[in-house]
Coordinates of C-alpha atoms in Angstrom, one line a residue:
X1 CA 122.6 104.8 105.7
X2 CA 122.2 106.8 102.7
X3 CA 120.8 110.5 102.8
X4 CA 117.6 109.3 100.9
X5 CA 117.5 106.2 102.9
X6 CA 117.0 108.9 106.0
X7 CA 115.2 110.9 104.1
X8 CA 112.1 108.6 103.3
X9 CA 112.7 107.0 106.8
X10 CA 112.1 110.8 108.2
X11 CA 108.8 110.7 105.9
X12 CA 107.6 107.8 107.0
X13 CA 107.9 109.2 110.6
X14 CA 106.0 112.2 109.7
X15 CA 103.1 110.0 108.3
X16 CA 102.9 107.3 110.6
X17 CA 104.4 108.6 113.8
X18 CA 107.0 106.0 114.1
X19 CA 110.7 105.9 112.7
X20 CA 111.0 103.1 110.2
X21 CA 114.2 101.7 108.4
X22 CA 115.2 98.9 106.3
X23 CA 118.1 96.8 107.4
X24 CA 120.2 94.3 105.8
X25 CA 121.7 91.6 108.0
X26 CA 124.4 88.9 107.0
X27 CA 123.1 85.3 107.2
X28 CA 126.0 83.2 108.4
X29 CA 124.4 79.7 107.0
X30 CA 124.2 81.4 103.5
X31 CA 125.8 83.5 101.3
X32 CA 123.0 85.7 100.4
X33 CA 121.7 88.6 102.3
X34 CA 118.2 89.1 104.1
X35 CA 116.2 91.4 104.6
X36 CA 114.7 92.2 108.2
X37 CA 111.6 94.1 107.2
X38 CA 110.5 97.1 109.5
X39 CA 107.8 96.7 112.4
X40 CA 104.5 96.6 110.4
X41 CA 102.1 99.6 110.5
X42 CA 100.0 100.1 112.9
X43 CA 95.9 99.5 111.5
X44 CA 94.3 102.7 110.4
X45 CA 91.4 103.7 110.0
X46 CA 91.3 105.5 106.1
X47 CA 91.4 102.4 103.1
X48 CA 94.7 104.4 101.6
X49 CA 96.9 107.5 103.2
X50 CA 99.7 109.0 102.0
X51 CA 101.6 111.9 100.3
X52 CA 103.7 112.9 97.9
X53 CA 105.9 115.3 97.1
X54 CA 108.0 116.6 93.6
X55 CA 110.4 119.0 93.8
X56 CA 111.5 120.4 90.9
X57 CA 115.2 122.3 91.3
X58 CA 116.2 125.4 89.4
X59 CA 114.3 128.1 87.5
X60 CA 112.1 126.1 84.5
X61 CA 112.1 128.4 81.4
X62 CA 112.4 127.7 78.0
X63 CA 114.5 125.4 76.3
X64 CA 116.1 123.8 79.7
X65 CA 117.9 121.0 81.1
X66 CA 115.5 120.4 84.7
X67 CA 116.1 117.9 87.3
X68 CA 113.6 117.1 90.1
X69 CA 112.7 114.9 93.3
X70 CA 110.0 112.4 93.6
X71 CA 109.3 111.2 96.8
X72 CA 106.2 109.2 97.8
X73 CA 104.8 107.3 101.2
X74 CA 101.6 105.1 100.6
X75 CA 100.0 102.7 103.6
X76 CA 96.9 100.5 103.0
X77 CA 94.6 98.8 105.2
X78 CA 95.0 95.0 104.5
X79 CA 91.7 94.7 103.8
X80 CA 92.0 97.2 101.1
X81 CA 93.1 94.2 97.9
X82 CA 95.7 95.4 95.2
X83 CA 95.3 94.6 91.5
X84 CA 98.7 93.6 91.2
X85 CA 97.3 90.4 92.5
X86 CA 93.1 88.5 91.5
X87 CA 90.4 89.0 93.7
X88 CA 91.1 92.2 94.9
X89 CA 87.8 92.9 96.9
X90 CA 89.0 90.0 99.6
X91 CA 92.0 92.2 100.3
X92 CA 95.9 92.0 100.3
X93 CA 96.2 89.1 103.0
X94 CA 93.8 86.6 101.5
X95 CA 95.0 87.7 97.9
X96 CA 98.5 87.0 98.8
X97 CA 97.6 83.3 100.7
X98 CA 95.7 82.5 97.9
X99 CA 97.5 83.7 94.7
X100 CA 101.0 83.8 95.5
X101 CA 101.2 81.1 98.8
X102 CA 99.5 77.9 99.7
X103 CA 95.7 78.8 100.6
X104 CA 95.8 77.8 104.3
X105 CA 94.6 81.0 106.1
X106 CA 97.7 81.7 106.8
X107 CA 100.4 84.4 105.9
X108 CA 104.4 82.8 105.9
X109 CA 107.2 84.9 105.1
X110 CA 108.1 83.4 102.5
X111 CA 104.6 84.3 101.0
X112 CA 105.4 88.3 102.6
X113 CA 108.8 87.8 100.6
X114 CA 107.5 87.2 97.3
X115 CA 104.7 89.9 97.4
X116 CA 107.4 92.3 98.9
X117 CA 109.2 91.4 95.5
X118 CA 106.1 91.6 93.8
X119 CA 105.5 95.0 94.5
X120 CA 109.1 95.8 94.5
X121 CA 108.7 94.5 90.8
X122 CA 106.2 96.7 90.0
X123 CA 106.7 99.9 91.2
X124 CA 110.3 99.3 89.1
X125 CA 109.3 102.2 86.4
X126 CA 111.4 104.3 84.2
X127 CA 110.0 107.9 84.0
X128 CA 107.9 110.1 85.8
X129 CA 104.8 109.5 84.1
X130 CA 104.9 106.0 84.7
X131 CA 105.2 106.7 88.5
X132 CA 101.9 108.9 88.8
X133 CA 103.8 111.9 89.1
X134 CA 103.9 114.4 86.5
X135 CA 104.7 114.7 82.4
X136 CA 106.2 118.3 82.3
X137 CA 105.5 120.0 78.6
X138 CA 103.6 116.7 77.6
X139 CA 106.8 114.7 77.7
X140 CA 108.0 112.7 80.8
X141 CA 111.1 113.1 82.9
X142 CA 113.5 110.2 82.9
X143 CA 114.8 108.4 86.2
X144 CA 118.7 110.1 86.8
X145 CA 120.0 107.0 88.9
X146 CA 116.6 104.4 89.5
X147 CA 113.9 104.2 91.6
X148 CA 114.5 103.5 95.1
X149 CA 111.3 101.4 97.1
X150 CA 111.2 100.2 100.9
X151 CA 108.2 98.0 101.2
X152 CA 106.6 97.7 104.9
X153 CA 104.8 94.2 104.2
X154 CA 101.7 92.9 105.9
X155 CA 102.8 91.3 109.3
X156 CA 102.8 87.2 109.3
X157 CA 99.7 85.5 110.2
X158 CA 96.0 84.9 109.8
X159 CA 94.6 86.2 106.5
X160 CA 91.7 87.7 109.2
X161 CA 94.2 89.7 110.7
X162 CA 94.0 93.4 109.7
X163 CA 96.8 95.7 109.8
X164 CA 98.3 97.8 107.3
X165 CA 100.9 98.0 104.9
X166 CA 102.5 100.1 102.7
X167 CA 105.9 101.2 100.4
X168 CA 107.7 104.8 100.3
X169 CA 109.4 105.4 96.9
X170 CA 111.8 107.8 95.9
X171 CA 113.4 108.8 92.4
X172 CA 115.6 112.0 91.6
X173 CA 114.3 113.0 87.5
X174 CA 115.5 114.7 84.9
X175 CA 114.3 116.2 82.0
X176 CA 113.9 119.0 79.1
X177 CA 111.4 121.7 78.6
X178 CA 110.5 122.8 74.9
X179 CA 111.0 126.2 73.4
X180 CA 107.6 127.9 74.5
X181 CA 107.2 130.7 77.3
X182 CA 104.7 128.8 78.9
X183 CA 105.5 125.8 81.3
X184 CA 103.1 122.9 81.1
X185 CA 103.2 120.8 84.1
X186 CA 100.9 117.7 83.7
X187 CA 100.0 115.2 87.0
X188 CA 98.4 111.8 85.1
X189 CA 94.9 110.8 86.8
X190 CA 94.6 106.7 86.0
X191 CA 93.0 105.6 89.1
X192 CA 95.3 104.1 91.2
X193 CA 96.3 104.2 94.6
X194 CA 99.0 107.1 93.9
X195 CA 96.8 109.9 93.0

């Protein structure tokens, strides 16, 4: 397991009380991998709760090469809907049933699998601004070596089920600071869940 593998695993204990990993097993009918997702969250009682935390290495002055950390955890309640998907105010589980499965009242993995990608999908940026974190001298750092996102998916079952769900993301940054004394460190406000 890699060090920011452990890293965001040793987050998510802090946030939620219970250590949480990904896992890849080897399916022996198939060729290709699959994913045994983590236990879901337990149900909470906030809409959205999470942190984040940028960590910027080195001195920042004038003129300089800076690299940074960006590490995020996010849960939502599953009655909380996402706009990465229609209807939003019937929340995630109906939303996923409806738009990206078969509209039974029911959650299937396969349905959990391709919202798992969705989100995966999304949260897929290029630079810092992009992820809600922070433009420094009104430019935006660039991802060093991509974006790294563990999704904890709403648990199988009933669309009246309520649980929680949630991703943890992580991204080391780098970037350049322009020629004036004065550092300028920017966090975008857009509205969205990681503010």
């Amino acid at each position: 397991m890699g060090t920011r593998t452990i890293s965001l695993a040793l987050a998510m204990l802090m946030l939620t009380g219970t250590l949480i990993t990904p896992a890849l097993a080897d399916d022996p009918e198939s060729n290709e991998p699959v994913w045994e997702w983590p236990e879901p969250l337990p149900p909470q009682d906030d809409y959205v709760l999470g942190d984040s935390l940028l960590h910027i290495y080195g001195p920042i002055s004038a003129s300089s090469n800076i690299s940074a950390t960006w590490v995020t955890n996010i849960s939502l309640r599953d009655d909380y809907g996402v706009d990465l998907l229609p209807d939003r105010a019937l929340g995630v589980r109906a939303q996923i049933d409806q738009h990206l499965g078969d509209g039974d009242g029911w959650l299937s993995i396969p349905e959990i699998a391709d919202f798992v990608s969705l989100v995966e999908d999304a949260r897929n940026l290029t630079d810092s601004e992009s992820l809600g974190c922070c433009v420094v001298d009104y430019l935006p750092l660039q991802m060093s070596k991509g974006m790294e996102v563990i999704v904890i998916p709403p648990a199988n079952g009933s669309v009246e089920s309520n649980g929680s769900w949630g991703w943890m993301e992580s991204a080391e940054l780098s970037g350049v600071t322009d020629s004036r004394t004065t550092r300028i460190l920017d966090v975008p406000r857009v509205g969205g869940v990681l503010e």
